[in-house]
Coordinates of C-alpha atoms and ligand atoms in Angstrom, one line a residue:
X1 CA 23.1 97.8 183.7
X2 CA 22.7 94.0 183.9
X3 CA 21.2 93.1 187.6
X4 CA 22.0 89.7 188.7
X5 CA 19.5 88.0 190.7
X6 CA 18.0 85.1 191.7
X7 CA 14.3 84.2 192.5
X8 CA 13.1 81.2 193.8
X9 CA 10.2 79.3 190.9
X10 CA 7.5 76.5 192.3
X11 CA 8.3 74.6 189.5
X12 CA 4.5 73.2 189.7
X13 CA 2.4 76.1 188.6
X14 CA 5.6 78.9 188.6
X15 CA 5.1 81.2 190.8
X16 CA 7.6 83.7 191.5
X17 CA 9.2 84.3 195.6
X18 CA 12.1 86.7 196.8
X19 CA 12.8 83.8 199.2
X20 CA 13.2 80.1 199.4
X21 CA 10.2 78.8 201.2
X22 CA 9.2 74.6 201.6
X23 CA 5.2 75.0 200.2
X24 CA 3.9 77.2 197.5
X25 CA 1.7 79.1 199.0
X26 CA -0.2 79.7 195.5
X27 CA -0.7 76.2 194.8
X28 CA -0.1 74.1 197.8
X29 CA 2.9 72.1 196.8
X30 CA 5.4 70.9 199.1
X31 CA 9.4 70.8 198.2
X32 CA 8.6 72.3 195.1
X33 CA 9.7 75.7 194.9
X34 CA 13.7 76.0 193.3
X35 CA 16.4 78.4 193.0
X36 CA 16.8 80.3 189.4
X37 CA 19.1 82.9 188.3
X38 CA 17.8 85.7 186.6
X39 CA 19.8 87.8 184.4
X40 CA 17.1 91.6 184.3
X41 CA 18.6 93.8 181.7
X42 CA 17.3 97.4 181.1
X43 CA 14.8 97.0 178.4
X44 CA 16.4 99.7 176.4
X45 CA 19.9 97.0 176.3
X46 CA 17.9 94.3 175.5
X47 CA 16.0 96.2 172.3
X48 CA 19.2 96.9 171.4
X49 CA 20.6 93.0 171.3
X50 CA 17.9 91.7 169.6
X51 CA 17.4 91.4 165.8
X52 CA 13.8 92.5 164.2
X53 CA 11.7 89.5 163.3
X54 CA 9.5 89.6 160.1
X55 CA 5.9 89.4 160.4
X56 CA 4.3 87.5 157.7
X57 CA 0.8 87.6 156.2
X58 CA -1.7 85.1 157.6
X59 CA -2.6 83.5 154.6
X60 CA -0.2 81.2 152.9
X61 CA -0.3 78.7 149.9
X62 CA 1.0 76.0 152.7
X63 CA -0.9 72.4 151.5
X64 CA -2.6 70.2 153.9
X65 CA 0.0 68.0 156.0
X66 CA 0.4 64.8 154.2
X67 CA -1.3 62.4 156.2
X68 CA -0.6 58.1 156.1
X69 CA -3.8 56.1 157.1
X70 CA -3.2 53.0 159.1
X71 CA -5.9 51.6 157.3
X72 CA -7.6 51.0 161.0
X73 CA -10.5 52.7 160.6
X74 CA -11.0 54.2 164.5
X75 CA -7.4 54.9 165.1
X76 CA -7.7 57.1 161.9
X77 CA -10.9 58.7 162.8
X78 CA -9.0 59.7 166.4
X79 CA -6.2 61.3 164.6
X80 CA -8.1 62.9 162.2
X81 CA -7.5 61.0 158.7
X82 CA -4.3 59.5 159.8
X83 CA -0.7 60.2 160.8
X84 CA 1.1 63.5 159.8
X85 CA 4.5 62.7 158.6
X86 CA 7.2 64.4 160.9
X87 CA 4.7 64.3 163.6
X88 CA 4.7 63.2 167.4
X89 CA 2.3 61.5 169.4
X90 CA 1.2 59.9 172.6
X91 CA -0.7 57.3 173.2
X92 CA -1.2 57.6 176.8
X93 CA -3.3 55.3 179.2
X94 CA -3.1 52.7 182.4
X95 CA -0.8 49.8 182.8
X96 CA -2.6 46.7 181.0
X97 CA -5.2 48.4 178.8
X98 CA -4.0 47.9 175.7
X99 CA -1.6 50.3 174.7
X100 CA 0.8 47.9 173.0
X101 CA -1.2 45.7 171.5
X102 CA -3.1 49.0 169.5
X103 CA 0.2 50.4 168.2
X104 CA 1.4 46.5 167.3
X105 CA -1.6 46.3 165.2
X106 CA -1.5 50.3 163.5
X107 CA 2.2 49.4 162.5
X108 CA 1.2 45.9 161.2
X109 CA -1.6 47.2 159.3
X110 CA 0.5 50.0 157.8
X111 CA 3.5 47.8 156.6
X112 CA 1.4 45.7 155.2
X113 CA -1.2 48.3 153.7
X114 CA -1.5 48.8 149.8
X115 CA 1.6 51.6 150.2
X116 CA 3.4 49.2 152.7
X117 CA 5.3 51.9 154.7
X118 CA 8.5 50.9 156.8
X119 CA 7.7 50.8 160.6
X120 CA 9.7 50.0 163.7
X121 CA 8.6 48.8 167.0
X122 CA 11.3 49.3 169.6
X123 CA 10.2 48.1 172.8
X124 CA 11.9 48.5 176.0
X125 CA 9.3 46.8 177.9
X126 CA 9.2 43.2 176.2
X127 CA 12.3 41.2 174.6
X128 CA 12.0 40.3 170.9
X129 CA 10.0 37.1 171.5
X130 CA 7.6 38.0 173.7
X131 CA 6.6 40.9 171.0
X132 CA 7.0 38.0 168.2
X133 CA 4.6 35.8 170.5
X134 CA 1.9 39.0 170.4
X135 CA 2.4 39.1 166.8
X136 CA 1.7 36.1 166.1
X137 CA -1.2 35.7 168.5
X138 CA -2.3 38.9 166.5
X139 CA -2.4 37.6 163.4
X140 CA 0.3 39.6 161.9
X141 CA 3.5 38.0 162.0
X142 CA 3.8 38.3 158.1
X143 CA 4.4 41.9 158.4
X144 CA 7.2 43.6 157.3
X145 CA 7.6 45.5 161.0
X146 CA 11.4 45.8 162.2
X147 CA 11.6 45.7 166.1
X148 CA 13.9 46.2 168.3
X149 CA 14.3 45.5 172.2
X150 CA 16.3 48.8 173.1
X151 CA 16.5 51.8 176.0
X152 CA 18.8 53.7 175.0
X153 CA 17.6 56.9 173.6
X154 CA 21.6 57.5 172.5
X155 CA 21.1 54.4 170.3
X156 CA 17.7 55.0 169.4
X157 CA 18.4 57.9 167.7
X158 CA 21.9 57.2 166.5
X159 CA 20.1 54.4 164.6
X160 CA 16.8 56.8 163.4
X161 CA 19.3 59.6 162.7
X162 CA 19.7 58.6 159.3
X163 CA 18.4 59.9 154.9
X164 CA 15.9 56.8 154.8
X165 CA 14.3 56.6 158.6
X166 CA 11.6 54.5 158.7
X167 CA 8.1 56.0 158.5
X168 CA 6.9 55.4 161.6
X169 CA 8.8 54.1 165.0
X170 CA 7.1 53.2 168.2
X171 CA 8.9 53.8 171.1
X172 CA 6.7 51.8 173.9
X173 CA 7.2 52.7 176.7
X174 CA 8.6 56.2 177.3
X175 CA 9.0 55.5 180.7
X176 CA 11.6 52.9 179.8
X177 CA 14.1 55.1 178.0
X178 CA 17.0 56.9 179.2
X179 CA 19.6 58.9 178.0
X180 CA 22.6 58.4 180.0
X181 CA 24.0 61.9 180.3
X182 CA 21.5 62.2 183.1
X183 CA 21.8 61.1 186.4
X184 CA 18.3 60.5 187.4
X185 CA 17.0 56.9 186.8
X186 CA 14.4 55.9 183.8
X187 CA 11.1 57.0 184.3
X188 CA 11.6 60.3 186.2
X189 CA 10.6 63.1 185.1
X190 CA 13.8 64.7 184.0
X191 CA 14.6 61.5 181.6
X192 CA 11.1 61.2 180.7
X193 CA 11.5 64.8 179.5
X194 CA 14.9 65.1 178.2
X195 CA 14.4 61.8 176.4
X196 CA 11.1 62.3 174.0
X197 CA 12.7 65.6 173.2
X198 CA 15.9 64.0 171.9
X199 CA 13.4 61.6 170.5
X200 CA 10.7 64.3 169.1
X201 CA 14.0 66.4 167.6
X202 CA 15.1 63.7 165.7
X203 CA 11.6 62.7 164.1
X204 CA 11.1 66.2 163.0
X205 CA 14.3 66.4 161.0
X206 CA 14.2 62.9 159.4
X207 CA 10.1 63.6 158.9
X208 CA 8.9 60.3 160.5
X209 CA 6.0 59.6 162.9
X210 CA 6.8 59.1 166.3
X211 CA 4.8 57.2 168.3
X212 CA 5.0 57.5 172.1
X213 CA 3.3 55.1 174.5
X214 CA 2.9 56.6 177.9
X215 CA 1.8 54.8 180.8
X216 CA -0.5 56.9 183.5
X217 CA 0.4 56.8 186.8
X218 CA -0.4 57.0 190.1
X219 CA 1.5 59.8 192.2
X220 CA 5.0 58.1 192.9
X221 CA 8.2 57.9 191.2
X222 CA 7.0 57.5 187.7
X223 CA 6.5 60.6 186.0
X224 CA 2.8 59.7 183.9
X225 CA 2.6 61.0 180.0
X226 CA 1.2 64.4 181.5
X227 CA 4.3 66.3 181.6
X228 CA 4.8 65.4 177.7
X229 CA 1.9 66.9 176.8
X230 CA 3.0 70.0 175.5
X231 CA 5.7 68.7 173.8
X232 CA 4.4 66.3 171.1
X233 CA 1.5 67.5 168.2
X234 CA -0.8 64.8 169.8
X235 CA -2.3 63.2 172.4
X236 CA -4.8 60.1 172.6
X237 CA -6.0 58.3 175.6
X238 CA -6.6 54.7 175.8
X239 CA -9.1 54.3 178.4
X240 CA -11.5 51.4 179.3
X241 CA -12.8 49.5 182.3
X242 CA -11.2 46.8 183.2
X243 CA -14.1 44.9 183.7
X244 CA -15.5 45.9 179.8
X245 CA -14.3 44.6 176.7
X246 CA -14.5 48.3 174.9
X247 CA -11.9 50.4 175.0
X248 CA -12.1 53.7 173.8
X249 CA -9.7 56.0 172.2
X250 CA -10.0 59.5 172.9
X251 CA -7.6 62.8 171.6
X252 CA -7.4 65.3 173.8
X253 CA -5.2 66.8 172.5
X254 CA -4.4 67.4 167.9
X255 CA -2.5 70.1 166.5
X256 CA -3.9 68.2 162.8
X257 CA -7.1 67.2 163.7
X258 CA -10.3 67.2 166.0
X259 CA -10.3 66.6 169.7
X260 CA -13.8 65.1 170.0
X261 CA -13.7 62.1 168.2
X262 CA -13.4 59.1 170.1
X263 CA -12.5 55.4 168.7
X264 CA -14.3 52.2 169.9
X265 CA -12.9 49.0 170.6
X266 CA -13.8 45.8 171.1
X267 CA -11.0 43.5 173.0
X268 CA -11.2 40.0 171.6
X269 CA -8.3 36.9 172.2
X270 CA -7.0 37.7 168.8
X271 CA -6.5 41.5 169.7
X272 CA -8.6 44.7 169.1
X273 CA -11.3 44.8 166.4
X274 CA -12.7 47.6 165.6
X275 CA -16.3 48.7 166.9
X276 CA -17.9 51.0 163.8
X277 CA -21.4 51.2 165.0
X278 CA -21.1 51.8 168.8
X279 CA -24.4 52.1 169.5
X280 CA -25.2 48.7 169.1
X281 CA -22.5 47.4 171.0
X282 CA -23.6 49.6 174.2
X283 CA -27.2 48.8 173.9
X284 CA -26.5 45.3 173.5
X285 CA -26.6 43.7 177.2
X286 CA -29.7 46.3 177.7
X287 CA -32.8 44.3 179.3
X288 CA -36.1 46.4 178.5
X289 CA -38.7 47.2 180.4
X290 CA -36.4 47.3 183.4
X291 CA -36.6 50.6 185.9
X292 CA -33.9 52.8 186.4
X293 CA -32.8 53.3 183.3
X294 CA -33.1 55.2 179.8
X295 CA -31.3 55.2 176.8
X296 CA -29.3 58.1 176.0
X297 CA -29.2 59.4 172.5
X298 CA -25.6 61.5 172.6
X299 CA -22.8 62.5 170.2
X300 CA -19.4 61.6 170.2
X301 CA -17.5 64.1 167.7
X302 CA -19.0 63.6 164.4
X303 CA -21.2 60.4 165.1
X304 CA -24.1 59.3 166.9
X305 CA -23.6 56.8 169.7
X306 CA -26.5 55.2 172.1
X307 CA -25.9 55.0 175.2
X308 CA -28.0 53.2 178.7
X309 CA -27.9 55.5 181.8
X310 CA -28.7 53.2 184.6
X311 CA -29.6 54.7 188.1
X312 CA -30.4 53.0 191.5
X313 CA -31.8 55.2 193.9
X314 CA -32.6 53.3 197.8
X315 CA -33.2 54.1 201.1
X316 CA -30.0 54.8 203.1
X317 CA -29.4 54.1 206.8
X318 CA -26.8 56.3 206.6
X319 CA -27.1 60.2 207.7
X320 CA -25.1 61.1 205.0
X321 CA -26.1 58.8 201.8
X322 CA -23.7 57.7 199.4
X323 CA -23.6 59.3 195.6
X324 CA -21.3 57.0 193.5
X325 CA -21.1 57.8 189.5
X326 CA -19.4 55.9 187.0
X327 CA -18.6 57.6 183.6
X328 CA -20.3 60.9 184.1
X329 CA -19.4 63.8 185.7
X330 CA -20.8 64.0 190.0
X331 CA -21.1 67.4 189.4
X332 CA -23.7 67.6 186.8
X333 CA -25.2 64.7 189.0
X334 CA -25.3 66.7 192.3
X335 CA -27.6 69.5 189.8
X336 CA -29.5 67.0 188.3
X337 CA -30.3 65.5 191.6
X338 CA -31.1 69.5 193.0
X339 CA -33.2 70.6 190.3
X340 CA -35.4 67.3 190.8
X341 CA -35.8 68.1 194.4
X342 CA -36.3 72.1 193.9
X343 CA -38.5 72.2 191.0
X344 CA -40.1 69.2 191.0
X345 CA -40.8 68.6 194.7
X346 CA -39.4 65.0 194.7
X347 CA -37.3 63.8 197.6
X348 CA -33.7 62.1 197.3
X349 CA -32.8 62.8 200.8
X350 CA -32.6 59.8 202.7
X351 CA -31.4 57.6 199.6
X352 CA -28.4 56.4 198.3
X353 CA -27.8 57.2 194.6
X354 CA -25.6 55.2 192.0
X355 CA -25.3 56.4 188.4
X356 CA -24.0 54.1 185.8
X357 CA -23.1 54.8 182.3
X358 CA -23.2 51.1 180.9
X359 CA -20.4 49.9 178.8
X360 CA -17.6 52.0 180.5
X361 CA -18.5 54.9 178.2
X362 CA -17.6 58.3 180.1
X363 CA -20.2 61.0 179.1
X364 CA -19.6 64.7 179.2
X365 CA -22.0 65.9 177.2
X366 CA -25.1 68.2 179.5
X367 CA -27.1 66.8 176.7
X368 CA -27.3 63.7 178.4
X369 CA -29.1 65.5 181.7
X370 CA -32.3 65.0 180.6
X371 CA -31.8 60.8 179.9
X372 CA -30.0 60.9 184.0
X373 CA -33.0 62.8 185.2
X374 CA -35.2 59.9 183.7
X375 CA -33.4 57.6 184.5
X376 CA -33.1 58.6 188.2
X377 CA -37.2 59.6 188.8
X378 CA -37.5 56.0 187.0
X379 CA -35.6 54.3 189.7
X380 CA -37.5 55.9 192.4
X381 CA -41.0 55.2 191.3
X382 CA -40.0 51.8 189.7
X383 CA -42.0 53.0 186.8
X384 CA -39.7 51.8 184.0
X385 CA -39.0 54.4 181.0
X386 CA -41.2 52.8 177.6
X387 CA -38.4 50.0 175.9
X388 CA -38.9 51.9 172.9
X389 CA -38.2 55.3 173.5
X390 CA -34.9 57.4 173.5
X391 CA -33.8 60.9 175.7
X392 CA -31.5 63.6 175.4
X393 CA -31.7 67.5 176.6
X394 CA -30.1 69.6 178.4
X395 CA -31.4 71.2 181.8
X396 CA -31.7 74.6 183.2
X397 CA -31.4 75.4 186.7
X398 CA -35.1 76.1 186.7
X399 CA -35.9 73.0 185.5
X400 CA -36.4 74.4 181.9
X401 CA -35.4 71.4 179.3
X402 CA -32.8 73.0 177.0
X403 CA -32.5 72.4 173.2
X404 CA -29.0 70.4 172.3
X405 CA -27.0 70.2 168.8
X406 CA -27.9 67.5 166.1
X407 CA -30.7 66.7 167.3
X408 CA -31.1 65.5 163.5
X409 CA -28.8 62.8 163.9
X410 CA -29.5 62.0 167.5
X411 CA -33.1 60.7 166.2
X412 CA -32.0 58.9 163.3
X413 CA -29.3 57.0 165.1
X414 CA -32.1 56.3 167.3
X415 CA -34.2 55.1 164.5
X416 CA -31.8 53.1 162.9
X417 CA -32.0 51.2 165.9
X418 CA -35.2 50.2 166.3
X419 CA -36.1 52.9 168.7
X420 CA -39.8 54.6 168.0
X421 CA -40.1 57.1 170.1
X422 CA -37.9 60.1 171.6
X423 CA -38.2 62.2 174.2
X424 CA -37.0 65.7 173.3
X425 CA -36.4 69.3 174.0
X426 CA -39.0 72.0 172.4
X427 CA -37.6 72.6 169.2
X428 CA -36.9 76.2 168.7
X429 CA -37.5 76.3 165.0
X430 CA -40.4 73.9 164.1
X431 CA -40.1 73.0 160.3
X432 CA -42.8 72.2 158.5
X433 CA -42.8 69.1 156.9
X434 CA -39.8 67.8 158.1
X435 CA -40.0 64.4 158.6
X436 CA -38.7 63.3 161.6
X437 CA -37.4 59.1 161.7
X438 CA -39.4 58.6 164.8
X439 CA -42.1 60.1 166.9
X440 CA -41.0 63.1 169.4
X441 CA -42.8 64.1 172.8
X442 CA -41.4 67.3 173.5
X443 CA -40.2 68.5 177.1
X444 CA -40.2 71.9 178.2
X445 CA -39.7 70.9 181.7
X446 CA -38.8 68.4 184.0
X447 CA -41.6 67.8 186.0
X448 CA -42.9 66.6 182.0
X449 CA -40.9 63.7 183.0
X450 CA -42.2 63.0 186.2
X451 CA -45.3 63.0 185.0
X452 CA -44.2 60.3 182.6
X453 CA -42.1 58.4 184.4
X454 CA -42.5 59.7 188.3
X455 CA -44.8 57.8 191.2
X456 CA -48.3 58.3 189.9
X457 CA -47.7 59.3 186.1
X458 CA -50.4 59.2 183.6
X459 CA -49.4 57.2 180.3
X460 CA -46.8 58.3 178.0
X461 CA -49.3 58.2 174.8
X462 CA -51.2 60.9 177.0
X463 CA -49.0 63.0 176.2
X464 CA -49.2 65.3 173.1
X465 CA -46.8 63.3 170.3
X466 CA -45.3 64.4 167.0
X467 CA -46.0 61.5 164.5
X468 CA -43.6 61.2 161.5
X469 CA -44.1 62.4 158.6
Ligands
TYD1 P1 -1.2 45.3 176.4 O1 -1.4 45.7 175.0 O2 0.1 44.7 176.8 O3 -1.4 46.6 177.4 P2 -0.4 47.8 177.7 O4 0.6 47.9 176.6 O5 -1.4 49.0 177.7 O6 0.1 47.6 179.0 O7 -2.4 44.4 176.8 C1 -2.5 43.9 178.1 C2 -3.0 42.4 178.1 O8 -4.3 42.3 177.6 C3 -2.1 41.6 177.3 O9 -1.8 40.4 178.1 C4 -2.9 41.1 176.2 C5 -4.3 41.3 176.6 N1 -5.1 41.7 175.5 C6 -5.9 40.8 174.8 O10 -5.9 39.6 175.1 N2 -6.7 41.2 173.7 C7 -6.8 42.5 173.4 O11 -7.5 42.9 172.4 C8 -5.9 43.5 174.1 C9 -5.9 44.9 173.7 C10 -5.2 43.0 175.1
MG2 MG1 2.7 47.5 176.9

């Protein structure tokens, strides 16, 4: 017998109450918890209703999505080879950062690219000549890119819904379209939602690549590209400081692709150009022999990037001293920090500690502990890390200095860049006669670094070295 009933849903993390209540009491959120009606058959009914589905085999002779490079190079290495056709994805990130300018450019590049592939950019954010006048500014007016100044997903998709859709559409910003069967104004999250499905629904059946910008934002009225997440096949962040001229493109999210690739940047007056050796951009404002800081060798998806950890530990007058990171997780810095103190018997106590990543690079690799820990026991001896030399490894709670992945590559990125010495976790497997780029001093421990680096070390060449060769 069919039960009708109604439960009451926190529509943020869905918990389940008999009764109407004005917090969640599983997650905390206020006004969030709304009425649904529930229809509970007997299961025996239900079996009954239902048609069998057919299991298929997991293997198939399905061939690899087709995939259209933009021909720019970091945008393709993001999605992983280039845009799937029928796909959908969003290009999320703050106000200002970029986000326009990036897909202006990918469209450009593939309408004009040796296949020349219709594109449209509707924009509901800018009229026609204020996009023409970024175009041009670009460098890419010539482009065969049809645009459009439009917010009305009704139109949008009356005009996509069509045998010979373009092959990619923009739709910047998200937050500007609405569909006007609902009530609620543009950028909540009921039209944010009910629009990019409309919007996804279409590209799927005409088998073109939608691309969704998404502005983050602060907690208000604006629903940020978050709740479209599950939605579309992909999801990239445009992130960057201010401040910086990089930006970095990150997925975090690729139903076709990797998730741990990132794409760097470079903002210039005549738009984004591409950053294919990282490394040397992030190093580039380094000043050696300086203390406080130690170049990181880490790995960003598939390729090698250099990194400077800066730290600046001073005496506080405060009781309880500040700890400010930027671009690495305060977490892993509260452990470094611990293990320094515990193991190693130095004292951070009374001192203020700031962690930089230069560049506005965000780190979350633990192979990077080993370059903070230097960088941090460098600051408070001033003894400055050698100019020459690169870290990475990961640490243990005892102290213990952990081996990490690719080493390999770590050192010859390294290497390539001038740098002649590394220091390094044990290897596990020592090969003989591998050749390694540059000359290793392995740590087992951290207090290896103190000695190195900490108030009263001995010299680095002290230190037993592994020479090439
Ligand atoms: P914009 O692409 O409009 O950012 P978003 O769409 O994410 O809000 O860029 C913001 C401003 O920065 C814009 O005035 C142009 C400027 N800009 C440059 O001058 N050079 C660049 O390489 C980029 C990316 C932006
Ligand atoms: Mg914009």
């Amino acid at each position: 017998m069919a039960k009708n009933r109604s439960t009451f849903v926190c529509q943020a993390c869905g918990s389940a109450y008999p009764r109407w209540a004005g917090r969640c009491e599983a997650c905390g959120e206020w006004n969030s918890i709304v009425e649904e009606a529930t229809v509970q058959e007997a299961g025996s009914k239900l079996s009954r209703r239902g048609k069998r589905i057919e299991f298929a085999p997991l293997e198939g002779s399905e061939p690899e999505p087709p995939r259209r490079p933009t021909e720019v190079g970091e945008l393709d290495r993001v999605t992983g080879g280039g845009l799937v056709r029928g796909s959908a994805l969003l290009v999320g990130g703050d106000p200002g950062i970029g986000k326009s300018t990036l897909l202006l450019q990918a469209v450009a590049s593939l309408a004009s690219g040796p296949k020349g592939a219709p594109c449209a950019y509707i924009s509901g954010e800018e009229a026609i000549e204020q996009v023409r006048l970024r175009a041009r500014r670009l460098g890419v007016s010539g482009a065969k890119v049809e645009l459009a100044a439009a917010t009305s997903v009704a139109d949008i998709v009356a005009t996509l819904d069509r045998l010979d859709p373009p092959a990619v559409v923009v739709i910047d910003s998200i937050q500007t379209m609405a569909l006007d069967t609902l009530d609620s104004a543009p950028g909540t999250v009921a039209q944010v939602r009910a629009s990019a499905q409309e919007l996804i629904r279409v590209a799927k059946r005409r088998g073109f690549v939608l691309m969704l910008v998404g502005h983050v934002t602060k907690e208000g009225v604006i629903a940020g590209p978050r709740v479209l997440e599950h939605m579309v096949d992909a999801v990239l962040y445009f992130e960057g400081d201010r401040g910086h001229q990089f930006r970095i493109l990150r997925a975090v999210k690729n139903r076709f692709g990797p998730t741990d690739e990132i794409g760097v940047f470079e903002m210039t007056d005549r738009g984004l150009m591409e950053v294919p050796n990282p490394s040397e951009l992030f190093l580039a404002e380094r000043r050696g022999n300086v203390s406080g800081t130690a170049v990181f060798a880490g790995i960003e998806g598939t390729r090698p990037v250099l990194v400077e950890v800066q730290a600046l530990v001073s005496a506080s007058p405060l009781a309880t001293p500040r700890r400010a990171v930027v671009g690495w997780d305060s977490g892993r810095l509260a452990m470094v920090l611990a293990v320094l103190e515990a193991r190693c018997g130095l004292a951070f106590a009374g001192n203020e500690v700031y962690l930089n990543i230069a560049g506005g690079l965000r780190i979350s690799e633990p192979a990077a502990d080993l370059a903070v820990a230097a960088a941090l026991v460098s600051s408070l001896s001033g003894r400055p890390v050698p100019e020459d030399m690169v870290v990475f490894g990961e640490i243990g709670l005892s102290g213990e200095v952990r081996s990490v992945s690719q080493a390999d590559l770590r050192l010859k990125e390294a290497a390539k860049l001038g740098f002649a010495r590394a220091l390094v976790p044990p290897s596990r497997r020592r090969r003989e006669g591998a050749a390694a780029p540059l000359r290793t001093v392995e740590i087992a421990h951290l207090q290896d670094i103190v000695d190195i680096v900490g108030p009263g070390a001995r010299s680095v060449s002290a230190r037993r070295e592994r020479l090439p060769g």
